[in-house]
Amino acid sequence: MLAPTELHIRAALFRAIRTFFAKQNFLEVDTPIRQPVLLPEANIQPLRAGDYFLQTSPESCMKRLLARGSGNIYQICPCFRKEEKGRLHLEEFTMLEWYRVEASYLELIKDCRDLITFVVGELKLQFPQLAEKNNGLFRYLNEGDCFQQRLFTVTEAFATWCPLTLEEVLAKECFDEMLVEYIEPHLGQGELSFLYDYPVSMASLARKKHDDPMVAERFEMYIEGLEIANGFSELTDADEQRQRFEKERELLSKMVGEELSMPEKFLADLNKLPPSAGIALGVDRLFMLILGKSDITEAVSFAPDDL
Amino acid sequence: MYSASDLRKGLKIQIDGDPYIITEFEFSKPGKGQALYRCKMRNMISGNQFSQTYRSNDKFEKAALEERKMQYLYNQGDEYHFMDTESYEQLFITAEQLGDNINFMIDNMEIDVLFFDNKPIDVSLPIFVNLEVTKADPWVKGDTSGTDTKPVTVETGFVLQVPPFVEEGDKIQIDTRTGNYVTRVKE
């Protein structure tokens, strides 16, 4: 639960995000939270709402708006993922998602750094007493009120920190375990870290790299070992997307115990999607780090146990 | 059976025939990756600790633990004898198994005994116990040595630091978690 002063800071964070995107002529959109069909991703379980699902992300509708010529768009909305509960997870959480047309994941990496720099700078101006305590993310600002950043490819990161190489990890199917155990703790310590170029199998909606079809143009931003945002160059080939969805759908159907249908309307629009890149950022996690807290339930107005 | 989503700090599960208590727990889910349940666990018999990461389809056996109210009767060397207050069954637990608890156990005290597979593995004492001071140096008024505590021995043979006004024959309350003096008890 948030104290009244923290409610003010959270509201200021939302204002700063909207100002950042307004300055760049991004259009704010709002799309239905209830979805009859999901984009199947094997490891993301949906919550039911009657005959509908609660959205696990606003990706489907936002890409369909892009396909219809919306241009650059962003949205701040609640998302729901079943069974994701813990110190760093809420089943209902707030997502910031934005899409840039005629852009790739590289522009999004720059967006991330600019956005974090802008919003933390704005909060520092509006809440000088908060910044003076020099905890949370404020202590990372350098003299020019900027953040340091570093980029690592997934291959580099495994070679540097993991006892196994990326090839071995993929063969043994322990990518997630190794990432959590050996890589994540090193990322985003005193800086923004970007982990990029994921194996294709780890990025079902991302475009493959032109010069390396084993790698997808996907990245994650980390701060203090915590994954804050996930972005990629969008896959715009509906046939390839359908093939990838088939695999994911099979796995997810098993997990949720019902046969899930294909997002046909999404796939029909996908061929009209201009080259673009999209990203989702966890607002509650960002706010938690801004406040210097270590439990996400302390970063939202009401945690599940408060209700 | 427990599933991975039941895992949490304090849960007791059985692995390879031994009971374990989860001492630290963290749910992790790397972006687009699978849910990971990262646990630190302590073997409730050997005390050995280890870390293990589980996935969402892993299943766990409940530890076959049972808590029974028992009365502590007496000790004979290293054997501490107890009686089940319902079935009147008697058994003993060794001093080694009881550890520091023996410092606070007096005859006829009611104690919760934890059984695994019908073998006693742990006892939980009341948080506070009142014990009689059997040996204390007299308080010399005007003692200017500067110390504000003195050592006394209680009826179990346990020695602890208390304020200087505590005298032989007094009853004092002790926190069994820390072994520290709490207050003098008037009877």
JSON list of C-alpha atoms in Angstrom, two decimals, chain A residues 41 43 83-85 87 89 173-174 176-177 179-181 184 218 220 227 230, chain B residues 5 25-38 53-56:
[
{"chain": "A", "resi": 41, "resn": "GLU", "atom": "CA", "xyz": [3.10, -17.63, -25.49]},
{"chain": "A", "resi": 43, "resn": "ASN", "atom": "CA", "xyz": [5.09, -19.45, -20.48]},
{"chain": "A", "resi": 83, "resn": "GLU", "atom": "CA", "xyz": [0.28, -17.59, -10.95]},
{"chain": "A", "resi": 84, "resn": "GLU", "atom": "CA", "xyz": [2.91, -14.86, -11.17]},
{"chain": "A", "resi": 85, "resn": "LYS", "atom": "CA", "xyz": [3.17, -13.94, -7.52]},
{"chain": "A", "resi": 87, "resn": "ARG", "atom": "CA", "xyz": [8.46, -10.28, -4.24]},
{"chain": "A", "resi": 89, "resn": "HIS", "atom": "CA", "xyz": [5.60, -10.25, -9.40]},
{"chain": "A", "resi": 173, "resn": "GLU", "atom": "CA", "xyz": [17.24, -26.69, -21.81]},
{"chain": "A", "resi": 174, "resn": "CYS", "atom": "CA", "xyz": [18.28, -24.74, -18.74]},
{"chain": "A", "resi": 176, "resn": "ASP", "atom": "CA", "xyz": [16.09, -19.70, -17.67]},
{"chain": "A", "resi": 177, "resn": "GLU", "atom": "CA", "xyz": [17.78, -21.29, -14.65]},
{"chain": "A", "resi": 179, "resn": "LEU", "atom": "CA", "xyz": [20.06, -16.71, -16.66]},
{"chain": "A", "resi": 180, "resn": "VAL", "atom": "CA", "xyz": [18.52, -16.19, -13.24]},
{"chain": "A", "resi": 181, "resn": "GLU", "atom": "CA", "xyz": [21.41, -17.76, -11.34]},
{"chain": "A", "resi": 184, "resn": "GLU", "atom": "CA", "xyz": [20.86, -11.41, -13.97]},
{"chain": "A", "resi": 218, "resn": "ARG", "atom": "CA", "xyz": [15.08, -8.87, -28.94]},
{"chain": "A", "resi": 220, "resn": "GLU", "atom": "CA", "xyz": [15.77, -6.76, -22.16]},
{"chain": "A", "resi": 227, "resn": "GLU", "atom": "CA", "xyz": [14.17, -7.12, -15.73]},
{"chain": "A", "resi": 230, "resn": "ASN", "atom": "CA", "xyz": [11.44, -6.35, -23.00]},
{"chain": "B", "resi": 5, "resn": "SER", "atom": "CA", "xyz": [2.83, -22.86, -6.73]},
{"chain": "B", "resi": 25, "resn": "PHE", "atom": "CA", "xyz": [11.85, -18.64, -1.19]},
{"chain": "B", "resi": 26, "resn": "GLU", "atom": "CA", "xyz": [11.78, -16.55, -4.34]},
{"chain": "B", "resi": 27, "resn": "PHE", "atom": "CA", "xyz": [9.55, -16.76, -7.39]},
{"chain": "B", "resi": 28, "resn": "SER", "atom": "CA", "xyz": [11.45, -15.89, -10.59]},
{"chain": "B", "resi": 29, "resn": "LYS", "atom": "CA", "xyz": [10.31, -15.64, -14.14]},
{"chain": "B", "resi": 30, "resn": "PRO", "atom": "CA", "xyz": [12.80, -14.32, -16.64]},
{"chain": "B", "resi": 31, "resn": "GLY", "atom": "CA", "xyz": [11.06, -12.45, -19.48]},
{"chain": "B", "resi": 32, "resn": "LYS", "atom": "CA", "xyz": [9.21, -14.85, -21.77]},
{"chain": "B", "resi": 33, "resn": "GLY", "atom": "CA", "xyz": [10.83, -17.67, -19.81]},
{"chain": "B", "resi": 34, "resn": "GLN", "atom": "CA", "xyz": [9.31, -20.23, -17.54]},
{"chain": "B", "resi": 35, "resn": "ALA", "atom": "CA", "xyz": [8.35, -19.83, -13.91]},
{"chain": "B", "resi": 36, "resn": "LEU", "atom": "CA", "xyz": [11.13, -20.80, -11.51]},
{"chain": "B", "resi": 37, "resn": "TYR", "atom": "CA", "xyz": [10.65, -21.48, -7.82]},
{"chain": "B", "resi": 38, "resn": "ARG", "atom": "CA", "xyz": [13.95, -20.93, -6.06]},
{"chain": "B", "resi": 53, "resn": "THR", "atom": "CA", "xyz": [15.28, -24.42, -8.20]},
{"chain": "B", "resi": 54, "resn": "TYR", "atom": "CA", "xyz": [12.00, -26.03, -9.23]},
{"chain": "B", "resi": 55, "resn": "ARG", "atom": "CA", "xyz": [9.75, -25.62, -12.26]},
{"chain": "B", "resi": 56, "resn": "SER", "atom": "CA", "xyz": [5.97, -25.24, -12.31]}
]
